[in-house]
mmCIF file of C-alpha atoms and ligand atoms in Angstrom:
data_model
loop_
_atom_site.group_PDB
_atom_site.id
_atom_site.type_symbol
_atom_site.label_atom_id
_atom_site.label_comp_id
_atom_site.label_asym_id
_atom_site.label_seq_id
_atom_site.Cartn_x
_atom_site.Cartn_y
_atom_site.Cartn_z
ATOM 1 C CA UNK A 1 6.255 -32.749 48.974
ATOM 2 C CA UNK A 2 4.914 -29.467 49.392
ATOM 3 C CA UNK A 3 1.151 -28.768 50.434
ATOM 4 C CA UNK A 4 -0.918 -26.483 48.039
ATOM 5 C CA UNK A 5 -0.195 -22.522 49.062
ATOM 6 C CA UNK A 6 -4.039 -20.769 48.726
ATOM 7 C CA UNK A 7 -4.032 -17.232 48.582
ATOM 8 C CA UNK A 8 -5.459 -16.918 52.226
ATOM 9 C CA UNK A 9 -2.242 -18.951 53.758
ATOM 10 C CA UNK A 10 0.378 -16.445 51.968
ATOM 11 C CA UNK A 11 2.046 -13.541 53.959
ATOM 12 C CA UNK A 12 2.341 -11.838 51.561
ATOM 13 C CA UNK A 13 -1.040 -10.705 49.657
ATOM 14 C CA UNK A 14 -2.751 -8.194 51.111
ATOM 15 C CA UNK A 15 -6.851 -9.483 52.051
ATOM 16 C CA UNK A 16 -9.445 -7.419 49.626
ATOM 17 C CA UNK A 17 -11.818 -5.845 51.947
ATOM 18 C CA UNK A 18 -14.823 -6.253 49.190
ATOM 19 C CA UNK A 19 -13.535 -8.155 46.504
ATOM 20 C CA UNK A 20 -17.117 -7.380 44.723
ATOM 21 C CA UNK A 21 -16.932 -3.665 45.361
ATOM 22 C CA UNK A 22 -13.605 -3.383 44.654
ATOM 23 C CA UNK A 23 -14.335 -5.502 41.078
ATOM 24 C CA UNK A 24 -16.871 -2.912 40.687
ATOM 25 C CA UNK A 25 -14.851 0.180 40.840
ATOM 26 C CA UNK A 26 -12.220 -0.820 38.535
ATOM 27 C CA UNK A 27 -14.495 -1.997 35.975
ATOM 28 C CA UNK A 28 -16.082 1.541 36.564
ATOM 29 C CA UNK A 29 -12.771 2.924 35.576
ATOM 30 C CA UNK A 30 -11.927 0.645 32.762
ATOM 31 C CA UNK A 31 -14.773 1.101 30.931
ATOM 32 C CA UNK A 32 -16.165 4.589 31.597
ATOM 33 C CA UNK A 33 -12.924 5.877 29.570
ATOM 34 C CA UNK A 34 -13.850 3.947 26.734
ATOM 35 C CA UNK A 35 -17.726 4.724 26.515
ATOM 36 C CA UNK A 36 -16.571 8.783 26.508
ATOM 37 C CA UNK A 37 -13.851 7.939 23.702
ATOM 38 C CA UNK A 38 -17.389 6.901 22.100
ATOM 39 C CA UNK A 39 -19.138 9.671 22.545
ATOM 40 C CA UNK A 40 -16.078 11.794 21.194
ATOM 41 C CA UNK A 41 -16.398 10.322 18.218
ATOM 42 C CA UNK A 42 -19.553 10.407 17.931
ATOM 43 C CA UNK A 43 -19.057 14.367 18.325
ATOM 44 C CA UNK A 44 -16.548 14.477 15.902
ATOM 45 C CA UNK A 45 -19.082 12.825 13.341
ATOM 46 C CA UNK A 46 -21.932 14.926 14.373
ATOM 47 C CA UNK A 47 -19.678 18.120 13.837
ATOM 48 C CA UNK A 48 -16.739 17.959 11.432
ATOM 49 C CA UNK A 49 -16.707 14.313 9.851
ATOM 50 C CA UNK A 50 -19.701 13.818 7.337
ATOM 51 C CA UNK A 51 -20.795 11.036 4.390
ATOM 52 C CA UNK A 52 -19.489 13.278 2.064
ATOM 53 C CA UNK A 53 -15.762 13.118 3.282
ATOM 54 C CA UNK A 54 -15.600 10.094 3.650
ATOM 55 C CA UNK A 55 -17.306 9.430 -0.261
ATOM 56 C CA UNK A 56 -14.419 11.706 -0.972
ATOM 57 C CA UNK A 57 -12.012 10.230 0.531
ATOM 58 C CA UNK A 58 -13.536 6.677 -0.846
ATOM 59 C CA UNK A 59 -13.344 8.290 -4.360
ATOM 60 C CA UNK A 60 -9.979 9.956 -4.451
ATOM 61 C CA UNK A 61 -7.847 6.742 -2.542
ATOM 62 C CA UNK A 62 -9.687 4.655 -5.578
ATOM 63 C CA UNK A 63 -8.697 6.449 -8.211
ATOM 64 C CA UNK A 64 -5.420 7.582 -7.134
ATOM 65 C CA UNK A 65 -4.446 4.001 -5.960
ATOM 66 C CA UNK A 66 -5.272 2.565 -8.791
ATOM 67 C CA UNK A 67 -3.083 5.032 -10.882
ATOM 68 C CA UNK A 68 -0.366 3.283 -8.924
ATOM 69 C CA UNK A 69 -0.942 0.269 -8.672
ATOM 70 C CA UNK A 70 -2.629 -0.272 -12.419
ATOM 71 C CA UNK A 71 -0.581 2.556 -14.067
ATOM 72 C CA UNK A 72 2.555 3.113 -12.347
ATOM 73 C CA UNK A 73 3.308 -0.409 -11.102
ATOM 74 C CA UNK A 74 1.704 -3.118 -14.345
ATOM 75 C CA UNK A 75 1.565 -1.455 -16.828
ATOM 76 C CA UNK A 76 4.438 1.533 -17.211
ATOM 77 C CA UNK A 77 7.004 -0.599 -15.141
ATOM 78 C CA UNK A 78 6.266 -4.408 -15.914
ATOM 79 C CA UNK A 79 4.102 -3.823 -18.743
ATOM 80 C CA UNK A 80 1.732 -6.548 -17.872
ATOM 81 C CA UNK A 81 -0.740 -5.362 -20.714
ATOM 82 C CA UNK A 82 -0.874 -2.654 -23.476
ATOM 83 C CA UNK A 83 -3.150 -0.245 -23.837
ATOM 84 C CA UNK A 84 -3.746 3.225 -26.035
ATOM 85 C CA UNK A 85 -2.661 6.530 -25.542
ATOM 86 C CA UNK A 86 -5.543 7.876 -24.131
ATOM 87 C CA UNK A 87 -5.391 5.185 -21.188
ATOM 88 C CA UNK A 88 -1.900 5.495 -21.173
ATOM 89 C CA UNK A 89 -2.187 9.050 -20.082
ATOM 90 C CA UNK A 90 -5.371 9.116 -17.787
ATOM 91 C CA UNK A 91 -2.980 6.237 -15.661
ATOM 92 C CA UNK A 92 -0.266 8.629 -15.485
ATOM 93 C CA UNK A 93 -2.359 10.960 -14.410
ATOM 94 C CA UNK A 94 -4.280 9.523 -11.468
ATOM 95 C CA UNK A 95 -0.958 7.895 -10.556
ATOM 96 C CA UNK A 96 1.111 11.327 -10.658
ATOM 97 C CA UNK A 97 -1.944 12.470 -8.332
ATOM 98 C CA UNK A 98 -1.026 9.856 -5.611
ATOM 99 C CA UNK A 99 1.779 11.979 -5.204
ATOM 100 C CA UNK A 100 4.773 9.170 -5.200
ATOM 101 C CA UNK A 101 6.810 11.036 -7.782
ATOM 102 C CA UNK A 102 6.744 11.790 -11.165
ATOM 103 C CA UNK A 103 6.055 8.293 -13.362
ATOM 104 C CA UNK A 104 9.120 8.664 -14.916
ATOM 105 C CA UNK A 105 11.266 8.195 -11.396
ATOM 106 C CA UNK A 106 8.755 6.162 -10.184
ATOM 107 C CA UNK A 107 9.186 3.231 -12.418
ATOM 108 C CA UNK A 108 12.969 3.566 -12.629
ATOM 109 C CA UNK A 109 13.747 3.136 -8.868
ATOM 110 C CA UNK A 110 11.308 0.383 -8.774
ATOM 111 C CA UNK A 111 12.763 -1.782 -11.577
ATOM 112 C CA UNK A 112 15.933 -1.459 -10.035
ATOM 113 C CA UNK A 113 14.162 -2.870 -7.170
ATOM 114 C CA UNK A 114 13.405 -5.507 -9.234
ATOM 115 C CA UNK A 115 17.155 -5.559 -10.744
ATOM 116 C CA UNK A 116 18.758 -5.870 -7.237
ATOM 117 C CA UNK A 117 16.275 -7.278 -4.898
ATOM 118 C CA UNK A 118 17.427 -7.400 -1.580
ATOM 119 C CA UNK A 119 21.049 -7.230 -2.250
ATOM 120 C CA UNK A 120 23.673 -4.112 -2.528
ATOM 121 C CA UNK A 121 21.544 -1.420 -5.527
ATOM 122 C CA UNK A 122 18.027 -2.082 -3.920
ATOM 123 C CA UNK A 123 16.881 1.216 -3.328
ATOM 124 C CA UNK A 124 14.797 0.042 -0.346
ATOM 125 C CA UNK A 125 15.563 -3.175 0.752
ATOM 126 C CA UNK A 126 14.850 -3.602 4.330
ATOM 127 C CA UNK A 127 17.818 -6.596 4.442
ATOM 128 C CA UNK A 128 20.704 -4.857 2.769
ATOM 129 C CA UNK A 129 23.681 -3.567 5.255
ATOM 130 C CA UNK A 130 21.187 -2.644 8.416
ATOM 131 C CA UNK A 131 22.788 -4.925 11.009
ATOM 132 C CA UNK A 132 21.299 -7.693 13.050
ATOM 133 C CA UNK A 133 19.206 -8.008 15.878
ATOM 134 C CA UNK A 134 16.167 -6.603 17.025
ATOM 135 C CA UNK A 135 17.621 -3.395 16.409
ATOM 136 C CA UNK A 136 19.072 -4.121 12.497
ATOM 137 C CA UNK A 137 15.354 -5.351 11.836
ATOM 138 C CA UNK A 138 13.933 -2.209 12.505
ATOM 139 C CA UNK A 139 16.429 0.141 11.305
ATOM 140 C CA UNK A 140 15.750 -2.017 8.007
ATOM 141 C CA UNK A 141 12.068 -1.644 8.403
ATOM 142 C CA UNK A 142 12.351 2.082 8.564
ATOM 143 C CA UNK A 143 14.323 2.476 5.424
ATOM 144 C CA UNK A 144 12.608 0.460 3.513
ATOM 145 C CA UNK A 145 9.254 2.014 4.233
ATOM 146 C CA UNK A 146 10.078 5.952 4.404
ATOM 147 C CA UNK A 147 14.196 6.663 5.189
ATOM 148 C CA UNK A 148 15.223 5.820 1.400
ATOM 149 C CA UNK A 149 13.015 8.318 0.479
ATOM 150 C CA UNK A 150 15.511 10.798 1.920
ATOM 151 C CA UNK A 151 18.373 9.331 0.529
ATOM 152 C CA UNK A 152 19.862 9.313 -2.952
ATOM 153 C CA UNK A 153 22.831 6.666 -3.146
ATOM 154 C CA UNK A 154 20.668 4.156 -4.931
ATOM 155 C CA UNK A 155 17.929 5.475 -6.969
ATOM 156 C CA UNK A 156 17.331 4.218 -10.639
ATOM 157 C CA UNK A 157 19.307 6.260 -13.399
ATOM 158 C CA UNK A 158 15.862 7.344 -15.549
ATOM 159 C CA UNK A 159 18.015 6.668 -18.775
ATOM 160 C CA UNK A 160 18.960 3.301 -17.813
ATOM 161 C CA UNK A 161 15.931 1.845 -16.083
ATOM 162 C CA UNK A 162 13.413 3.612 -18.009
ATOM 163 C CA UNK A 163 14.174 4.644 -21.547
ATOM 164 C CA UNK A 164 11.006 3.409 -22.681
ATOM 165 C CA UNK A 165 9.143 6.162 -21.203
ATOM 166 C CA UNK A 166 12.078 8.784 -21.811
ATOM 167 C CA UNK A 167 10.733 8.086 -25.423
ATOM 168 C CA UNK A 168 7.387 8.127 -25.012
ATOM 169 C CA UNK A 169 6.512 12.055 -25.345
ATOM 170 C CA UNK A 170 3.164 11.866 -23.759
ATOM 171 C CA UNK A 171 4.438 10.085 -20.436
ATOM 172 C CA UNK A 172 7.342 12.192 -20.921
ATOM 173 C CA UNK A 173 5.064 15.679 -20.891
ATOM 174 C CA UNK A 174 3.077 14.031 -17.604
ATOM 175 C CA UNK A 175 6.577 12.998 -15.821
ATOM 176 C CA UNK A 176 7.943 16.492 -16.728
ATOM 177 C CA UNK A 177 4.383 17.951 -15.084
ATOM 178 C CA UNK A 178 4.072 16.291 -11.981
ATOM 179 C CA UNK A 179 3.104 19.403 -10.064
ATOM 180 C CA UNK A 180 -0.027 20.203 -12.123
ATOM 181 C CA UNK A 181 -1.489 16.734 -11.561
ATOM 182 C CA UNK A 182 -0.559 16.885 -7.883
ATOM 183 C CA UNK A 183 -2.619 20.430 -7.432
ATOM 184 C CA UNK A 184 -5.548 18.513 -9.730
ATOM 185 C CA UNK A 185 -5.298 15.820 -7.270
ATOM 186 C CA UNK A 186 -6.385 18.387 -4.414
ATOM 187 C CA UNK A 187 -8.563 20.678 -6.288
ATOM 188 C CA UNK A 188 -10.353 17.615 -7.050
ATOM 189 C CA UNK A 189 -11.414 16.601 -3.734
ATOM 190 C CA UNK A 190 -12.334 19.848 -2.840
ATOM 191 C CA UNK A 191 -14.532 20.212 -5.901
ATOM 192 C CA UNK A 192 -16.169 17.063 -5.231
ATOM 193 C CA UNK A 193 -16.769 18.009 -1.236
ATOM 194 C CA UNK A 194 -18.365 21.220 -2.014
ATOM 195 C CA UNK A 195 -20.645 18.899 -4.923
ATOM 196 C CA UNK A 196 -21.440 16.295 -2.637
ATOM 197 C CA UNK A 197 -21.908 18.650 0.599
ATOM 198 C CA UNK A 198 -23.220 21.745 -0.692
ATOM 199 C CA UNK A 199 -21.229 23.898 0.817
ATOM 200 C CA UNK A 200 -17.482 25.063 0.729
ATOM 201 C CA UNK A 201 -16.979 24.184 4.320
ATOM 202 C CA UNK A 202 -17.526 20.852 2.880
ATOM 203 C CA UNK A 203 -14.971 21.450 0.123
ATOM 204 C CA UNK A 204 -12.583 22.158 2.814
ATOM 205 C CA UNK A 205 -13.447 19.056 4.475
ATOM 206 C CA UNK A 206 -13.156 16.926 1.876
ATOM 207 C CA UNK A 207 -9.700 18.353 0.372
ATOM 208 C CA UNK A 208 -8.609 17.581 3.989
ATOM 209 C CA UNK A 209 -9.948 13.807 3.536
ATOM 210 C CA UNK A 210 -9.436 13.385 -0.132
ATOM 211 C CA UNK A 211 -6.615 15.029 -0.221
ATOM 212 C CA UNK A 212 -4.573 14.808 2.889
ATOM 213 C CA UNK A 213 -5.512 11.796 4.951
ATOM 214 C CA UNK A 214 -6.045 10.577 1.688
ATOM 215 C CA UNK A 215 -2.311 10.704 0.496
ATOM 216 C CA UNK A 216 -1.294 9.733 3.828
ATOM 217 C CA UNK A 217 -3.190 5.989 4.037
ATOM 218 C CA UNK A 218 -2.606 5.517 0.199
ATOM 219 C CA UNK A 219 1.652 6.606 0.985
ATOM 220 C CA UNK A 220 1.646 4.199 3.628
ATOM 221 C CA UNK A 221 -0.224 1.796 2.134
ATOM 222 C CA UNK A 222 2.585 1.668 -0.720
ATOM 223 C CA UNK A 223 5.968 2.194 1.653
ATOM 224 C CA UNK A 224 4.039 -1.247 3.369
ATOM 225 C CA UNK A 225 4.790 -2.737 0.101
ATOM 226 C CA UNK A 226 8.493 -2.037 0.294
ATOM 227 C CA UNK A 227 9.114 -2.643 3.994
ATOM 228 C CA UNK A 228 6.436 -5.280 5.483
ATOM 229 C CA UNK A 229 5.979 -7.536 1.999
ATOM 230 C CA UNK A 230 9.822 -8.242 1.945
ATOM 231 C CA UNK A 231 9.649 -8.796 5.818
ATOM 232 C CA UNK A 232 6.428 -10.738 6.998
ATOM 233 C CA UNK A 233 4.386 -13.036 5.448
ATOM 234 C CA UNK A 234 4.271 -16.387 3.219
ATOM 235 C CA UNK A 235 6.362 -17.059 0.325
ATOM 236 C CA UNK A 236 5.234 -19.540 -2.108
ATOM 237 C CA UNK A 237 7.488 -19.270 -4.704
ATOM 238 C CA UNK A 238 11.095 -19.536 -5.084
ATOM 239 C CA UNK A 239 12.413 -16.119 -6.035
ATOM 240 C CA UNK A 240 16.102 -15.597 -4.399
ATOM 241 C CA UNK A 241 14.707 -12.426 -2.547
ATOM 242 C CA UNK A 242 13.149 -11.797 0.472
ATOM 243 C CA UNK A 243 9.477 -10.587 -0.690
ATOM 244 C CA UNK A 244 6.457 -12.295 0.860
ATOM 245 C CA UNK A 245 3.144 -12.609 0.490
ATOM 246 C CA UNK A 246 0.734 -10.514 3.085
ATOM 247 C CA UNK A 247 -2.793 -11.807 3.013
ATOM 248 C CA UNK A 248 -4.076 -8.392 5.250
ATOM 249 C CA UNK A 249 -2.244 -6.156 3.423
ATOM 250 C CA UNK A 250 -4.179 -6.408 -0.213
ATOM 251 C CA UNK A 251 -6.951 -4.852 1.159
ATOM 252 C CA UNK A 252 -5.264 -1.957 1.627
ATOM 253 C CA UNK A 253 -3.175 -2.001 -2.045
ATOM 254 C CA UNK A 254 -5.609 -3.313 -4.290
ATOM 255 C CA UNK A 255 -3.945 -6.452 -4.200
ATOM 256 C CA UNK A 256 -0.257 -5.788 -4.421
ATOM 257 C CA UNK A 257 0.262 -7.291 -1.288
ATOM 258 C CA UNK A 258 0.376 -10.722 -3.080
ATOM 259 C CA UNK A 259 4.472 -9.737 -3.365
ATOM 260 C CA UNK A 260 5.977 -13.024 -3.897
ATOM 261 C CA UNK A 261 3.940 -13.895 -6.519
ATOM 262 C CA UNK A 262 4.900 -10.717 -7.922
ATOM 263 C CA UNK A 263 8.303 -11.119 -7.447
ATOM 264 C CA UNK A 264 8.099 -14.645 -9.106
ATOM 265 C CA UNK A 265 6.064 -13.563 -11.972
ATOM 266 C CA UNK A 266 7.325 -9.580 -12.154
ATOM 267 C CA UNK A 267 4.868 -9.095 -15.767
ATOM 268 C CA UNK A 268 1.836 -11.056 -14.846
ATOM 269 C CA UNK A 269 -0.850 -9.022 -15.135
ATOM 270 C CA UNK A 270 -2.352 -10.474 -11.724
ATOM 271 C CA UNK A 271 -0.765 -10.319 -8.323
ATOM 272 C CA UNK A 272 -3.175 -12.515 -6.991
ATOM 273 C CA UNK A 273 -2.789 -16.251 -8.354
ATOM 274 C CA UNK A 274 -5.356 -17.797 -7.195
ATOM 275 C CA UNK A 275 -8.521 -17.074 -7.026
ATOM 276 C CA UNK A 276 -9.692 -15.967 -3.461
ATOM 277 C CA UNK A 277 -6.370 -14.091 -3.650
ATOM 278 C CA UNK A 278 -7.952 -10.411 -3.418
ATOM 279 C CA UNK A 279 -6.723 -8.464 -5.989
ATOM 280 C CA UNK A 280 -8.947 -5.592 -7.476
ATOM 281 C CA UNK A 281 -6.381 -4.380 -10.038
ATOM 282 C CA UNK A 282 -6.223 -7.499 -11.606
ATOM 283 C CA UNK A 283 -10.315 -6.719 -12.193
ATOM 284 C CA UNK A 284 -9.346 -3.330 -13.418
ATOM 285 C CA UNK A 285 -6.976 -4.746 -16.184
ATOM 286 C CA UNK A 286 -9.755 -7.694 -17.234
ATOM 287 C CA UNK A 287 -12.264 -5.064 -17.590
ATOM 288 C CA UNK A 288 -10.206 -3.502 -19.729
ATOM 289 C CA UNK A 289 -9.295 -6.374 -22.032
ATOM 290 C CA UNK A 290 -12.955 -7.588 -21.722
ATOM 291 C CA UNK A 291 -13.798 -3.852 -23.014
ATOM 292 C CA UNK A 292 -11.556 -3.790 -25.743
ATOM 293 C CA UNK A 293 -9.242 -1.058 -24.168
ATOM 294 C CA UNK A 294 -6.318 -3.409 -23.133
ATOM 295 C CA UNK A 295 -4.373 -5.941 -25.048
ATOM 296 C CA UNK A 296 -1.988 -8.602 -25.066
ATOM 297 C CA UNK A 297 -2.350 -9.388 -21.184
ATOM 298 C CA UNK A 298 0.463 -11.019 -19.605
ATOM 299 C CA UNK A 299 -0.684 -14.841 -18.079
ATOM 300 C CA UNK A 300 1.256 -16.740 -16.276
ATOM 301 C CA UNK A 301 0.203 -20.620 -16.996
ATOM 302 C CA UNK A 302 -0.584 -23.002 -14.147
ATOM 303 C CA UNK A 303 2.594 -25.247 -15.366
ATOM 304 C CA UNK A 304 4.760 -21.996 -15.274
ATOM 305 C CA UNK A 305 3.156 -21.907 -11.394
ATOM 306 C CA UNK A 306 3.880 -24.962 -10.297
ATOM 307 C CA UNK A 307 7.577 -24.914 -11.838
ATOM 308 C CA UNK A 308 8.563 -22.163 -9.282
ATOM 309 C CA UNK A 309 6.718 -23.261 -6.401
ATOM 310 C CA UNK A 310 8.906 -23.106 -3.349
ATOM 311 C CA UNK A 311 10.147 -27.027 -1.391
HETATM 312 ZN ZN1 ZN B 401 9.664 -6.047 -3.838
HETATM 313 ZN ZN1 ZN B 402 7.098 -4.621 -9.330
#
């Protein structure tokens, strides 16, 4: 049996003169770093960040998002709920604004998604043909959230995935103008800075928050979708595909983030079964029925739930 080795009895630590002034110093240097970082950012406030950029930004990731999420995503792909025209076009306007696409490519790569999910066709599954390991996982990851952006071999033919909206002449007109709604969706944010601020130093602000820091939280925000919701996360119902619930995430994506359920139910018009299940879009859509301005809601029953509920 061995007898207990302090510190003091090894030969090999080397004795602290003043253990208290030596504690002293590094905390010194730990946290003196940190307290400037502070003070940077409170510069940066003081000077170039302001309310109104970030009441831009606020604004402009609402509306834009929910374009998406509302527009693009429940009702033009999975049409979870009809609507009129007028809504019709004032989604596929804030959503062509988010700069994803036009609508028209938008929805047909992502029901093909929904075709081929997770096998061979998915145009951004982060499982399909990326190897295994550590290093398969991420190479998945990474196309899944932004490389299949940059490649074509699997992208939904418009005429086959969405000839719905080929026939539809006022999505049609938006699809076919994506590039005016995407200058709108930056005029807009400087138009609002130089309202809210006063000046046009504060239009230039806020088209750089509302418009590009904006786009960029609100892109990667969505490419999560793709690439973390069909990696991490719970999955409560059975749906012979890899996506997953990600409680976190639905802050962030107005509640898409509930992906499993989505996957299990692709029309409902919520994302978010149950009810502490954060999902603002779902609000969106009542508010619209409760208004009069959306119809025929897609519900999916608690019996339908429980049928698909995974072992
Ligand atoms: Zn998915
Ligand atoms: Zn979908």
């Amino acid at each position: 049996m061995s007898a207990t080795i302090t510190p003091t009895d090894r030969d090999d630590v080397q004795p602290v003169a003043n253990e208290t002034l030596d504690r002293f110093l590094t905390g010194t240097v730990t946290v003196i770093p940190v307290l400037c970082l502070g003070v940077v950012g409170w510069q940066l406030w003081a000077e170039v960040l302001g309310w109104s950029d970030l009441i831009v930004f606020a604004i402009m990731y609402v509306v834009t998002g929910l374009g998406v999420t509302v527009g693009f995503h429940r009702l033009f792909t999975h049409r979870s709920f009809k609507t009129g025209k007028t809504v019709r076009a004032i989604l596929a306007i804030l959503g062509s604004a988010a700069i994803e696409g036009p609508v028209i490519s938008w929805v047909a790569d992502h029901r093909k998604h929904h075709a081929f999910s997770d096998k061979e066709g998915d145009p951004h599954s982060p499982h399909v043909d990326r190897g295994s390991g550590v290093t398969g996982a991420l190479k998945g990851l990474l196309h899944a959230h932004v490389g299949w952006l940059f490649i074509h071999t699997q992208r939904g033919l418009k005429t086959r995935y969405a000839p719905d909206l080929l026939a539809d002449p006022v999505v049609r007109k938006i699809s076919d103008t994506f590039v005016v709604w995407v200058i709108a969706g930056l005029a807009a944010p400087f138009v609002l800075g130089w309202l809210i601020g006063g000046t046009v130093a504060d239009g230039l602000t806020g088209l750089l928050w509302g418009g590009a820091v904006r786009m960029l939280v609100l892109h990667h925000a969505t490419y999560s979708i793709n690439s973390l919701c069909h990696f991490f996360g719970r999955r409560r119902f059975k749906t012979g595909d890899e996506s997953r619930n990600l409680f976190w995430l639905s802050f962030f994506t107005f509640g898409e983030a509930w992906h499993n359920n989505h996957h299990a139910f692709p029309t409902s018009a919520r994302h978010g079964m149950r009810a502490w299940q954060f999902d603002p879009s779902a609000w969106v859509i009542w508010a619209l029925e409760k208004t009069g301005l959306a119809w025929d809601v897609v519900k999916i029953s608690p019996e339908r739930q429980a049928a698909k509920l995974a072992a």
